[in-house]
Tab-separated table of C-alpha atoms and ligand atoms in Angstrom:
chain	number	residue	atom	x	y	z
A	1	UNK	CA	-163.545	-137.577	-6.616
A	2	UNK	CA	-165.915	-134.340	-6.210
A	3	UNK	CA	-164.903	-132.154	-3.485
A	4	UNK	CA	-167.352	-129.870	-1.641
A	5	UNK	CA	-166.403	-127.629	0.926
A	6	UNK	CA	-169.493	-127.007	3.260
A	7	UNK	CA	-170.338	-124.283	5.363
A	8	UNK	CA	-172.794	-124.263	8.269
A	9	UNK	CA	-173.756	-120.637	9.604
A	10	UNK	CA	-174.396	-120.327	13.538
A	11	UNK	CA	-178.448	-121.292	13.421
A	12	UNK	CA	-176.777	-124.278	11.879
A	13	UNK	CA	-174.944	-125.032	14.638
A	14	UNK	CA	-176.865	-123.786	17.461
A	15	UNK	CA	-177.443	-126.718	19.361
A	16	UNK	CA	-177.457	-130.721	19.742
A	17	UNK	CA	-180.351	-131.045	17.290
A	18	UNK	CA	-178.630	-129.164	14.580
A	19	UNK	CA	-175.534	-130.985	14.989
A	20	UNK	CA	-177.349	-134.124	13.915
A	21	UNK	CA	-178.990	-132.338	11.371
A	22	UNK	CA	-175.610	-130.995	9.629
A	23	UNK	CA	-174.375	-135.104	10.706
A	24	UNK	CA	-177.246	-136.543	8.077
A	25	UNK	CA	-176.191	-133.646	5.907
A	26	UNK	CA	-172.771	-134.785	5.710
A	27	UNK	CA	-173.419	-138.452	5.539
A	28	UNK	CA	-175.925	-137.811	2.579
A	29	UNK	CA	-172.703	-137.244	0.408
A	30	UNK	CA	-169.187	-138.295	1.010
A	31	UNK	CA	-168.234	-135.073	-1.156
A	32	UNK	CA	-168.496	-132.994	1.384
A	33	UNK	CA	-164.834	-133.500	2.614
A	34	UNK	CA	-164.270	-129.796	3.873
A	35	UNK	CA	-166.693	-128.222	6.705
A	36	UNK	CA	-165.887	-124.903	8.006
A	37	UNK	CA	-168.052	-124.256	10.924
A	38	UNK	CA	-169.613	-120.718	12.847
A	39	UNK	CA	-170.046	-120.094	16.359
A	40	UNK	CA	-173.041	-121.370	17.966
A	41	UNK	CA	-175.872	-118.648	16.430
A	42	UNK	CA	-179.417	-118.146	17.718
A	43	UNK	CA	-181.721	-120.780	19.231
A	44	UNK	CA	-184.422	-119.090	19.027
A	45	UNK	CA	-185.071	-115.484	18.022
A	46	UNK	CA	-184.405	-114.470	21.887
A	47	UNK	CA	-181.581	-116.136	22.332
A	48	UNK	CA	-178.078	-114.537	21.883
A	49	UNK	CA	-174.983	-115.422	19.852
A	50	UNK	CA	-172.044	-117.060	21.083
A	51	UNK	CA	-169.819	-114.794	19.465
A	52	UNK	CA	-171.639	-111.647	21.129
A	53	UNK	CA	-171.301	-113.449	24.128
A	54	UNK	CA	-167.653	-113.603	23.894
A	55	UNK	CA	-167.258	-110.074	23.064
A	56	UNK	CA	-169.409	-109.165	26.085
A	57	UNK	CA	-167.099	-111.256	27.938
A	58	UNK	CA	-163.862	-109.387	26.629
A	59	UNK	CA	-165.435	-105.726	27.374
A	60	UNK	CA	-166.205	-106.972	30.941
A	61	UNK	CA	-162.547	-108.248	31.112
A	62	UNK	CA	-161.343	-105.421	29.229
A	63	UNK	CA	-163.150	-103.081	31.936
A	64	UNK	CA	-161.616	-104.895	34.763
A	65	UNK	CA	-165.333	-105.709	35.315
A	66	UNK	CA	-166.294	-109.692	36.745
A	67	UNK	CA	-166.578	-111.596	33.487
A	68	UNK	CA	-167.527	-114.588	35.050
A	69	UNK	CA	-171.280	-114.616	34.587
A	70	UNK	CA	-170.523	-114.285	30.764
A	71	UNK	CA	-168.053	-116.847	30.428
A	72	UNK	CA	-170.372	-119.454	32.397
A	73	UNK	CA	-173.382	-118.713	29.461
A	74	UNK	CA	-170.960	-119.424	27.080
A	75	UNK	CA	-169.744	-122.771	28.928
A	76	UNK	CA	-173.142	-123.784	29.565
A	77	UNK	CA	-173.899	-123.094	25.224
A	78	UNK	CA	-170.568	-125.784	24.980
A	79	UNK	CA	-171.339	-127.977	27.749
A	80	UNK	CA	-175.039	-128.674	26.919
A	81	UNK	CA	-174.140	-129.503	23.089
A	82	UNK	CA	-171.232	-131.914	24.228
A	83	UNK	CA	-173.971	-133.531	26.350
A	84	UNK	CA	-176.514	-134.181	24.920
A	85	UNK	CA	-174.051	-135.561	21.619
A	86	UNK	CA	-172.258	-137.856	24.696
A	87	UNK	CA	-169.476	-136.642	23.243
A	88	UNK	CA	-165.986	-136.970	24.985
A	89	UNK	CA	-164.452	-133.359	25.022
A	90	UNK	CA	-162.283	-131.030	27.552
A	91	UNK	CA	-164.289	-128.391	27.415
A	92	UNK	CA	-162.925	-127.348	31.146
A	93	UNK	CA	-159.376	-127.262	29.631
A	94	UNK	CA	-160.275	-125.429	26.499
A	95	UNK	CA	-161.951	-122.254	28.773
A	96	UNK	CA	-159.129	-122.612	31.670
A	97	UNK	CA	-156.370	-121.540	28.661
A	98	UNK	CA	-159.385	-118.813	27.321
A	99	UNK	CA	-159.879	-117.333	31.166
A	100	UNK	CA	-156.128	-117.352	31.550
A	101	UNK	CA	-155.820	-115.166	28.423
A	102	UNK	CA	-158.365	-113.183	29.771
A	103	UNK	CA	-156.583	-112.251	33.217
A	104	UNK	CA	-153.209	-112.036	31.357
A	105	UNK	CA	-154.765	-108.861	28.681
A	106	UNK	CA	-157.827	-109.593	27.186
A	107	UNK	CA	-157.449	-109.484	22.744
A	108	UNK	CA	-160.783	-108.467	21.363
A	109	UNK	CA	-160.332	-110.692	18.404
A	110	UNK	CA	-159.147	-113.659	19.983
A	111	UNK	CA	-161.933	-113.726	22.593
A	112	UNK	CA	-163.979	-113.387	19.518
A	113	UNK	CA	-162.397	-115.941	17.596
A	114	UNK	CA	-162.947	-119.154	20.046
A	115	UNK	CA	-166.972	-119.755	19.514
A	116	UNK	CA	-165.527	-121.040	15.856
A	117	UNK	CA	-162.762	-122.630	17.340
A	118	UNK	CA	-164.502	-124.558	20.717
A	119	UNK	CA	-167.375	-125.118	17.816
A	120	UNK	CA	-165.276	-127.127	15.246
A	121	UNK	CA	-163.289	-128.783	17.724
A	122	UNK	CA	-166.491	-130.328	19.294
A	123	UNK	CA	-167.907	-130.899	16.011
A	124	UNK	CA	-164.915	-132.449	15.309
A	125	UNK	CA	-164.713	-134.838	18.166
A	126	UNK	CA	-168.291	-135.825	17.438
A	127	UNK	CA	-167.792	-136.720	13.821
A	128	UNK	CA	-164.768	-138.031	14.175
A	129	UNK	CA	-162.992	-135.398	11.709
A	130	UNK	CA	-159.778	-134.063	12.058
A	131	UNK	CA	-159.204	-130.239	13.237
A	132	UNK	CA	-157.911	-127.511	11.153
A	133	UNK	CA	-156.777	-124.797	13.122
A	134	UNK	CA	-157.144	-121.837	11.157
A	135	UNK	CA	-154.663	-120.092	13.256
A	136	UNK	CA	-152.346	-122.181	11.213
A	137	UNK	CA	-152.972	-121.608	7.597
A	138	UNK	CA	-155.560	-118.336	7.488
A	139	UNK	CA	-153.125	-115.577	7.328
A	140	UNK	CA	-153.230	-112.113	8.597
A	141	UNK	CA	-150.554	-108.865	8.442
A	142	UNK	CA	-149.859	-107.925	12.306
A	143	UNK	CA	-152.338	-105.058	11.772
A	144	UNK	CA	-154.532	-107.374	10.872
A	145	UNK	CA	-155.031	-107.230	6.963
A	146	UNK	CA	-156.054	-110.349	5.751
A	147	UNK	CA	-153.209	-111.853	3.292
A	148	UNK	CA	-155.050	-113.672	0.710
A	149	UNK	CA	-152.056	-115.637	-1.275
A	150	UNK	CA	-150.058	-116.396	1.575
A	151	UNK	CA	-153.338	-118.415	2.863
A	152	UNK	CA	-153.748	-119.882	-0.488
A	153	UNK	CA	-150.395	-121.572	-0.343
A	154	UNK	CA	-150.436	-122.382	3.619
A	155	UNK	CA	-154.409	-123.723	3.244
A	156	UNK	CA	-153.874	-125.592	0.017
A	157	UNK	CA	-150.967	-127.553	1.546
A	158	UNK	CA	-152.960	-128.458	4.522
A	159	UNK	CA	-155.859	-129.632	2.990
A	160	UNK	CA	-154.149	-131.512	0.056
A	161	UNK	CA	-152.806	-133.929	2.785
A	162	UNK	CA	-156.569	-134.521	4.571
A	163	UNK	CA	-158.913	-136.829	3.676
A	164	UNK	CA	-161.700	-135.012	5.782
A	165	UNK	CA	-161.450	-131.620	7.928
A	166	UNK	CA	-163.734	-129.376	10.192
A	167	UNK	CA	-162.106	-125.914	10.023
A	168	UNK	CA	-162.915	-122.916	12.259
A	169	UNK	CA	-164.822	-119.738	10.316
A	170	UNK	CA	-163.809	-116.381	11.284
A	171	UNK	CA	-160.657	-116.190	11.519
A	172	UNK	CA	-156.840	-116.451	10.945
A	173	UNK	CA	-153.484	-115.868	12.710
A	174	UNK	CA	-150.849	-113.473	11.734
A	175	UNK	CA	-146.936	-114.980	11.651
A	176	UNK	CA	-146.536	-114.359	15.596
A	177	UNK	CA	-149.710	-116.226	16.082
A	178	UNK	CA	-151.975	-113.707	17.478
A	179	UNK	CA	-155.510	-114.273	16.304
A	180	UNK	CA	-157.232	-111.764	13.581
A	181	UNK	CA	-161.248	-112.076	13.075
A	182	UNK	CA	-162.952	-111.083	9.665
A	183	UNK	CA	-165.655	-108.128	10.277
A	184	UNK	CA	-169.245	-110.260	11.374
A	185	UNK	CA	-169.904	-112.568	9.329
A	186	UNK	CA	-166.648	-114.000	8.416
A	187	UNK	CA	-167.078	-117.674	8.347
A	188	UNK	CA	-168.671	-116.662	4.823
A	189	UNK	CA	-165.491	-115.794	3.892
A	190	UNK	CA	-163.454	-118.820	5.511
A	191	UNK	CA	-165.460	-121.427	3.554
A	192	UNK	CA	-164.759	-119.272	0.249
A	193	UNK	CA	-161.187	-119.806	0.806
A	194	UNK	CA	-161.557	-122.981	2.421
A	195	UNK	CA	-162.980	-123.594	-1.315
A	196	UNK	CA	-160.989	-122.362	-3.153
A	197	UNK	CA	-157.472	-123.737	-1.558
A	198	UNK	CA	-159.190	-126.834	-2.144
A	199	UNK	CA	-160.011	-126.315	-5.542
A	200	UNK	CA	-163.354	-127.574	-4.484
A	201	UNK	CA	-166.346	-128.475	-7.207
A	202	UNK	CA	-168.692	-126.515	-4.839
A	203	UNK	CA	-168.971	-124.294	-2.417
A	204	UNK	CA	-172.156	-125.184	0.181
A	205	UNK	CA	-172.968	-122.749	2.428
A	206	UNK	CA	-175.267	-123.770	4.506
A	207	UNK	CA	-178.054	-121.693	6.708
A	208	UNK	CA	-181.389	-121.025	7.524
A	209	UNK	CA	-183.279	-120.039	4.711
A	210	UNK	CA	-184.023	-121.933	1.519
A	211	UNK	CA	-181.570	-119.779	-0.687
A	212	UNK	CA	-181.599	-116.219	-1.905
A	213	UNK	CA	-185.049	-115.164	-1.559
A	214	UNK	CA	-187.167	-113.291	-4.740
A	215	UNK	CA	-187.222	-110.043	-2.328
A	216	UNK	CA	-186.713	-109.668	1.376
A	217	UNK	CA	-189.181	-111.607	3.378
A	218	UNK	CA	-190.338	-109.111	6.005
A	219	UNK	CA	-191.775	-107.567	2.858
A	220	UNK	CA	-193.045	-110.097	0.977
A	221	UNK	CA	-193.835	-113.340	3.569
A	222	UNK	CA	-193.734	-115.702	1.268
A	223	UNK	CA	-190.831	-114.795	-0.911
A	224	UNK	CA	-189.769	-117.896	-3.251
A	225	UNK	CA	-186.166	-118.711	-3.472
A	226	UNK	CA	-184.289	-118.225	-6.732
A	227	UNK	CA	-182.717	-121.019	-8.516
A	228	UNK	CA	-179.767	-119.375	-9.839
A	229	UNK	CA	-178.249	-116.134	-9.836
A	230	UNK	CA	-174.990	-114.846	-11.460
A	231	UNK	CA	-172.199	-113.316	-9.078
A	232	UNK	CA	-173.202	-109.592	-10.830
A	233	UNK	CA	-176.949	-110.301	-10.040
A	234	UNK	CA	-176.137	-111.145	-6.386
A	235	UNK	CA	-173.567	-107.925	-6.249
A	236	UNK	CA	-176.090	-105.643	-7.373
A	237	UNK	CA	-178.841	-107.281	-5.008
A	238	UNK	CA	-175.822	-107.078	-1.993
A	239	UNK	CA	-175.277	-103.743	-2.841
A	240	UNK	CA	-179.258	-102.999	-2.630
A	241	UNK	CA	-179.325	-103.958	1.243
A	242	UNK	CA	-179.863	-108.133	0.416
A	243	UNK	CA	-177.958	-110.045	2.774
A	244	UNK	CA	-177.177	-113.185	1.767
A	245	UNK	CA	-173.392	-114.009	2.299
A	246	UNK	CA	-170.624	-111.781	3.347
A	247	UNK	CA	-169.325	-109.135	0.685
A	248	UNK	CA	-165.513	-110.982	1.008
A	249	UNK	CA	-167.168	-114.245	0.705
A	250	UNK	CA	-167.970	-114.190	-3.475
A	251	UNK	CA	-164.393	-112.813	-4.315
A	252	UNK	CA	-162.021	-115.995	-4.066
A	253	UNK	CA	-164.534	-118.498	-5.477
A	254	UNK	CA	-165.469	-116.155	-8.243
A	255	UNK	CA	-162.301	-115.897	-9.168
A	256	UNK	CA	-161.620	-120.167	-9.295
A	257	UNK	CA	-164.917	-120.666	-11.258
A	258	UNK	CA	-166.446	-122.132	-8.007
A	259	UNK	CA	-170.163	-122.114	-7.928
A	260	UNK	CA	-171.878	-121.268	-4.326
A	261	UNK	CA	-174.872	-122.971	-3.357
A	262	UNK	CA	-177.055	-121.729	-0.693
A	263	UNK	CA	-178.143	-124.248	1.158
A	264	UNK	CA	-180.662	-124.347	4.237
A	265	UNK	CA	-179.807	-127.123	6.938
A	266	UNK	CA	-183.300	-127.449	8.465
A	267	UNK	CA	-184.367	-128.141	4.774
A	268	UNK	CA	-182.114	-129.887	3.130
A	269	UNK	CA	-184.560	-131.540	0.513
A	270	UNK	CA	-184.612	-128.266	-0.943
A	271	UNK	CA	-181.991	-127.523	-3.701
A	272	UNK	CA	-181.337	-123.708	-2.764
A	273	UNK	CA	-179.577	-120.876	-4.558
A	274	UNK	CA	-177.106	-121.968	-7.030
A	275	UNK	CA	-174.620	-118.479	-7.622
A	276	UNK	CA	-172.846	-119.153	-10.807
A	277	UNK	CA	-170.337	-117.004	-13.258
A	278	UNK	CA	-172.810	-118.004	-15.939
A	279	UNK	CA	-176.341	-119.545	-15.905
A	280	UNK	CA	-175.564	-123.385	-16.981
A	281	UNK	CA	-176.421	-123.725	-20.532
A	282	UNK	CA	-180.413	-124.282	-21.661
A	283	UNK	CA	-181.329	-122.575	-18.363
A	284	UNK	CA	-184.864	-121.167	-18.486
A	285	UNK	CA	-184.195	-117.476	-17.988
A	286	UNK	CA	-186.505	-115.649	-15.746
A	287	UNK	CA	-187.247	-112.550	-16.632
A	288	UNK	CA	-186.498	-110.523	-13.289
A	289	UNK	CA	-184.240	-112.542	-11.008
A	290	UNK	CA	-184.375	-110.552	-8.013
A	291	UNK	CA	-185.712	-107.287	-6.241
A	292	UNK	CA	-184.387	-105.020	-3.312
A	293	UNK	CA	-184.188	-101.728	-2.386
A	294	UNK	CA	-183.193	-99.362	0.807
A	295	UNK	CA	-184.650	-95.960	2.069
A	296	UNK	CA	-182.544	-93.293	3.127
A	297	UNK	CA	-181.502	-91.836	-0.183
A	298	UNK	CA	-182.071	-88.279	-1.326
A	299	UNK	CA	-181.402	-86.841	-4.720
A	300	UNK	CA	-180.043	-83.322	-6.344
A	301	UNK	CA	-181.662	-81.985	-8.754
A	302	UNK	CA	-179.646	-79.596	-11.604
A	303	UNK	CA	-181.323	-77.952	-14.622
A	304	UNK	CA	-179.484	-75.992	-16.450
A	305	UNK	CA	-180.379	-75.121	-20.054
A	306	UNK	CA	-177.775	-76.262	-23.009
A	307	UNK	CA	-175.537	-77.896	-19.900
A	308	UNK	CA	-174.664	-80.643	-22.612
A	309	UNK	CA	-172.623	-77.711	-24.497
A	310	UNK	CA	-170.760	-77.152	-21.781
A	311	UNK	CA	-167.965	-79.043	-21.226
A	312	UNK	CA	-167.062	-80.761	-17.891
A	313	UNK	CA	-170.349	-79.933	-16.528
A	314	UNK	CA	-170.942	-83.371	-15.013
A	315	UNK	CA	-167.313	-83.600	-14.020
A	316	UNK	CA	-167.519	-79.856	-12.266
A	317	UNK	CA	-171.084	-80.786	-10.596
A	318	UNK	CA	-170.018	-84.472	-9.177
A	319	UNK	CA	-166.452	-82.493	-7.827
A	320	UNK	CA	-168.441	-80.509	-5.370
A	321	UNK	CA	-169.891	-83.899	-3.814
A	322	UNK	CA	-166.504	-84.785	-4.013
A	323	UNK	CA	-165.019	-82.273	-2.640
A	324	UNK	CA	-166.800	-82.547	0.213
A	325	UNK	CA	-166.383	-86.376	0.771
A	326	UNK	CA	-169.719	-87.402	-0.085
A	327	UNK	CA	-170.061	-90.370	-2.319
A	328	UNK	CA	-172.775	-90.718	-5.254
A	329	UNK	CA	-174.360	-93.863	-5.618
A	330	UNK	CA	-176.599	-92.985	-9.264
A	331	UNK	CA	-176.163	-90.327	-11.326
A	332	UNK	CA	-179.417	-90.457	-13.463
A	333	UNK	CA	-179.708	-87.366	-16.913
A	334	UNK	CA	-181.538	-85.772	-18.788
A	335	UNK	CA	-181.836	-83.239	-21.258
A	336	UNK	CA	-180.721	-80.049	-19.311
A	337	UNK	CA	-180.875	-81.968	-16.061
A	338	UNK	CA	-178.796	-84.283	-13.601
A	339	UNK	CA	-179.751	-85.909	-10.726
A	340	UNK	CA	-177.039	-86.906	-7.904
A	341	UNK	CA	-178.437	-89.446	-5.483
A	342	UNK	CA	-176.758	-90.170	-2.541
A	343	UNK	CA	-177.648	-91.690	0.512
A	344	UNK	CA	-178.687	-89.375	3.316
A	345	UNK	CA	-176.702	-90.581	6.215
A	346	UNK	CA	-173.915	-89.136	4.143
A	347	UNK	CA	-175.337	-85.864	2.640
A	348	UNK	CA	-177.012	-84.862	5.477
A	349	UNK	CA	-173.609	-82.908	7.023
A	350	UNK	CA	-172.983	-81.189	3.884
A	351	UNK	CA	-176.121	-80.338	2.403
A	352	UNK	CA	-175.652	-76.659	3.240
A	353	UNK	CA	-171.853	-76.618	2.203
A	354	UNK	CA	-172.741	-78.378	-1.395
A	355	UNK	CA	-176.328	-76.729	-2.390
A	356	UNK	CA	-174.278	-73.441	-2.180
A	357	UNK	CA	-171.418	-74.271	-3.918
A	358	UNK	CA	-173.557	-76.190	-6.476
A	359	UNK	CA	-175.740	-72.190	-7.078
A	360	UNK	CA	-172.758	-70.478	-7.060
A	361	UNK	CA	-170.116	-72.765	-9.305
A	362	UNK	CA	-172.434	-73.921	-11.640
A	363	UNK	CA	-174.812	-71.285	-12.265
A	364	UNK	CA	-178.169	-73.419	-12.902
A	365	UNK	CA	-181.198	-72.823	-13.503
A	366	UNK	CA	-183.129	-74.923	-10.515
A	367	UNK	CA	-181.240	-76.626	-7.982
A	368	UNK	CA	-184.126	-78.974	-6.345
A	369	UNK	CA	-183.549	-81.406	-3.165
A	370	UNK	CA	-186.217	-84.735	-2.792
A	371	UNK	CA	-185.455	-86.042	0.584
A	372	UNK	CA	-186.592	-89.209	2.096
A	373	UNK	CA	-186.556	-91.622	-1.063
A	374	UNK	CA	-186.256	-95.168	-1.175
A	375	UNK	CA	-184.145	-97.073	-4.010
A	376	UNK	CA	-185.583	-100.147	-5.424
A	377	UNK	CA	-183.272	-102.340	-7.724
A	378	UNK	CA	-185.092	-104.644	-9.936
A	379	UNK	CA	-182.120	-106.945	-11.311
A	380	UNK	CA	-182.067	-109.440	-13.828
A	381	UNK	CA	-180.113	-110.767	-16.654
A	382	UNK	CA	-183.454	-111.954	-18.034
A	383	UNK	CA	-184.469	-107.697	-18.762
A	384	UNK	CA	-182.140	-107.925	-22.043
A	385	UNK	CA	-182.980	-110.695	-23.733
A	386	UNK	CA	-187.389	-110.148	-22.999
A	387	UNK	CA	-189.152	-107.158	-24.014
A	388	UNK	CA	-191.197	-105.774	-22.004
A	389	UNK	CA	-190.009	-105.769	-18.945
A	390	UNK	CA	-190.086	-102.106	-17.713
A	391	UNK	CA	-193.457	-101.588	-18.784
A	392	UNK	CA	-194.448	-104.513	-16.572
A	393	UNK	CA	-192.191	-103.105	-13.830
A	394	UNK	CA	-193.514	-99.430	-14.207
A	395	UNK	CA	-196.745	-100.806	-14.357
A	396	UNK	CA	-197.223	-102.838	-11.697
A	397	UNK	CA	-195.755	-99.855	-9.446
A	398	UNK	CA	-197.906	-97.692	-10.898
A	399	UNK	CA	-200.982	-99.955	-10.397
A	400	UNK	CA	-200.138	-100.144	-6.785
A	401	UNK	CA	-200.716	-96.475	-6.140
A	402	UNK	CA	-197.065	-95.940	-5.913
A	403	UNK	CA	-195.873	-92.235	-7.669
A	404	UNK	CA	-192.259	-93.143	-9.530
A	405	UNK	CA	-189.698	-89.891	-8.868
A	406	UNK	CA	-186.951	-90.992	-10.931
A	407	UNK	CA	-185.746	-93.946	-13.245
A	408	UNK	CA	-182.743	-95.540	-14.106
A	409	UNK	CA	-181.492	-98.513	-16.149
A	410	UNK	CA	-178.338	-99.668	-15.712
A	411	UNK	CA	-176.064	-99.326	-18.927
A	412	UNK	CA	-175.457	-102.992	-17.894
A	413	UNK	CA	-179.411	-103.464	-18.892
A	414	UNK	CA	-178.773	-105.855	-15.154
A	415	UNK	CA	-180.925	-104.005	-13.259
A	416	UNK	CA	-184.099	-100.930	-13.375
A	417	UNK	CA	-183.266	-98.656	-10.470
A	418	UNK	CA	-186.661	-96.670	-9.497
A	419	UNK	CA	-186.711	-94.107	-7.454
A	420	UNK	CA	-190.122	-93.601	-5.064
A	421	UNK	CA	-190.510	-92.203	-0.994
A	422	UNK	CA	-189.574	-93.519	1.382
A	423	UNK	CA	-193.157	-94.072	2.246
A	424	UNK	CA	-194.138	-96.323	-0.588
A	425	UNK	CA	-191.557	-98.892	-0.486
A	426	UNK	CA	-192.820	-101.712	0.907
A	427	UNK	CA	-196.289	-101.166	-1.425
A	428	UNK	CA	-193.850	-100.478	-4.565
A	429	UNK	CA	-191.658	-103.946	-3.311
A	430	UNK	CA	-195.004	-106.120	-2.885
A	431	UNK	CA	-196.688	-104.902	-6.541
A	432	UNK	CA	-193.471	-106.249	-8.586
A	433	UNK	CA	-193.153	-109.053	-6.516
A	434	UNK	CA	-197.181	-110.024	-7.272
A	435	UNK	CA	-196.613	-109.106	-11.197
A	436	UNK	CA	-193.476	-111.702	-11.490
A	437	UNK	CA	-194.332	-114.609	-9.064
A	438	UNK	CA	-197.816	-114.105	-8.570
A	439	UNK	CA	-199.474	-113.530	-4.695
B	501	LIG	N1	-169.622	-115.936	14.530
B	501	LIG	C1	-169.262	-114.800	13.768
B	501	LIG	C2	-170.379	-113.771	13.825
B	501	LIG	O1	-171.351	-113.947	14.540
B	501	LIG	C3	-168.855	-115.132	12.379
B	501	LIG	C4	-169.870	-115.895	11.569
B	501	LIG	O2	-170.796	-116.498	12.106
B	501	LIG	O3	-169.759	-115.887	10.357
B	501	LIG	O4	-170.299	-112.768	13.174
């Protein structure tokens, strides 16, 4: 029989009504054997997040401040979903042992760790599922380095003997027992091992969006979902300032061949994102799969005539950024010239330090600084295979008004990086959005 493993995020989760909702979703297909659940998220956008709750809770505790206030938001988040479900659970005894281990010595990451756990246990209760604790078979070092093959074997063995399991997101247990959380975000990464220990067909994680949009939707309002995407597509979008799933979450299902599908709970006619190794074959390829960008970026400059004669230029010029601890995130050329770009937040404390060293070691001609630029990644397996495609790209930025400052294709031929200011993104963003999918 197929195995999913299905995720719900917090918005997911947030309240009675989206119980029942993920309850249909699960009853639509008995596949869906594995659920690993979030904390209760967001009801509304001025609501606030169990798990920030429960971290508000631990500084209070931690301060030797009066936590109760906190913990009774957080009771009432429990006690209203357990009531209006009518189901049967002891919530009282589950915060009695949480408020003890608050007067004993408060743990950040244990306080942090029970919205997942009082969520799966109720959602447990009201399906009827068994628990998983993940304290028993997600793994952590004592300093709290996640141990990825250790779960494997501990979460394989406890799921090959359940039919059906709800399993808390977040976070894990090292040998001792003391709880370890993921950074925010983690459940991501909890179903992806949930996933792949079950050698699952599919990973669903499910949220509140339709799937990986075209290009973020504060930009564009009415961004369209993309069908599929390939892991590297997604990376380079990630890596571009898309979120879309935790950066731990691809690794272990990538790795087992296990495709993700983005799912969105209060829309579950909607098929979502499917992330895939490879597009499935006779899959209309799109011609740009995805867009995204971030501001804060500034770029070096270095002209030098006949640099390409001398050797370990580059390697001499990208030392001094080095040197100095400052990554580079593109390293567009050109005859006689080389661009560093790097992101300002990092450049900013060494600008003096590396503009001098960068006149004095290398002896250029120009050494020129653009501040306040804006990245845009256009990304798409689709750019190799159809010609084309940068013209339209260059073109459509250029049609909105938009001045380009710099250029650069990937050697991967993924993804067109364009450089504009910070100014023009959103304009830039908008234009290639309108020349691939239209207004
Ligand atoms: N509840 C945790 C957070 O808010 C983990 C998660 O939802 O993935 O970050």
């Amino acid at each position: 029989m197929k195995t999913i493993v299905a995720k719900f995020g917090g918005s997911s989760l947030a309240s009675a009504a989206q119980f029942r909702k993920v309850g249909a979703i699960l009853a639509a297909d008995p596949a869906r054997r594995f659920v690993v659940a979030s904390a209760p998220g967001k009801r509304d956008s001025g609501d606030t997040k169990v798990t920030d709750l429960l971290y508000r809770c631990y500084d209070a505790a931690a301060a030797g401040e009066d936590f109760a206030p906190v913990l009774d938001r957080i009771r009432a988040r429990f006690s209203d979903i357990a009531r209006e479900l009518g189901v049967a659970f002891d919530l009282e005894g589950e915060l009695a042992a949480v408020e003890g281990q608050l007067r004993a010595g408060p743990r950040r990451d244990y306080m942090a760790s029970r919205g997942e756990y009082l969520n799966s246990k109720l959602l447990a209760a009201w399906l009827g599922w068994p628990f998983l604790d993940a304290a028993d078979c997600v793994r952590f070092t004592p300093e709290g380095a996640f141990d990825a093959e250790t779960t494997q074997d501990l979460l394989s063995r406890a799921l090959a003997g359940l039919d059906r399991a709800v399993i808390p997101g977040f976070y894990g247990a090292d040998a001792t027992g003391a709880i370890h959380t993921f950074s925010r975000g983690g459940s991501d990464v909890s179903g992806s091992l949930a996933a792949r220990a079950a050698g699952a067909d599919l990973y669903e994680n499910w949220t509140d969006v339709s799937g990986v949009l075209f290009t973020d939707p504060r930009i564009v309002r009415n961004a369209r979902p993309i069908q599929y995407i390939t892991y590297r597509e997604l990376r380079e979008l990630s890596y571009m300032g898309a979120s879309v799933l935790h950066e731990d979450a691809v690794f272990p299902v990538r790795r087992a061949g296990i495709p993700i599908n983005i799912r969105n709970t209060n829309r579950p006619q909607d098929p979502g994102t499917l992330i895939v190794a490879a597009l499935p074959e006779g899959t209309e390829t799109v011609p740009v799969t995805g867009v995204a960008g971030r501001k804060g970026f500034a770029a070096v400059l270095v002209e030098k005539s006949l640099m390409n004669s001398e050797i370990g230029f580059a390697a001499r010029l990208l030392n001094i950024f080095a040197q100095n601890g400052v990554p580079f995130e593109h390293c567009p050329t050109g005859i006689d010239t080389m661009s560093v770009v790097v992101s300002e937040a990092a450049f900013a404390p060494h600008r003096e330090e590396i503009l001098a060293a960068l006149r004095e070691q290398l002896k250029p001609d120009r050494v020129q600084l653009e501040e306040d630029l804006a990245l845009i990644a256009v990304v798409g397996h689709g750019m190799v295979a159809n010609k084309g495609i940068a013209a339209r790209i260059l073109g459509a930025v250029t049609a909105a008004g938009v001045n380009i400052r710099m250029i650069d294709q990937g050697s991967s031929e993924l993804n067109i990086i364009l450089g504009i200011d910070a100014a023009d993104y959103e304009t830039a963003v908008r234009g290639i959005y309108t020349e691939f999918y239209g207004e």
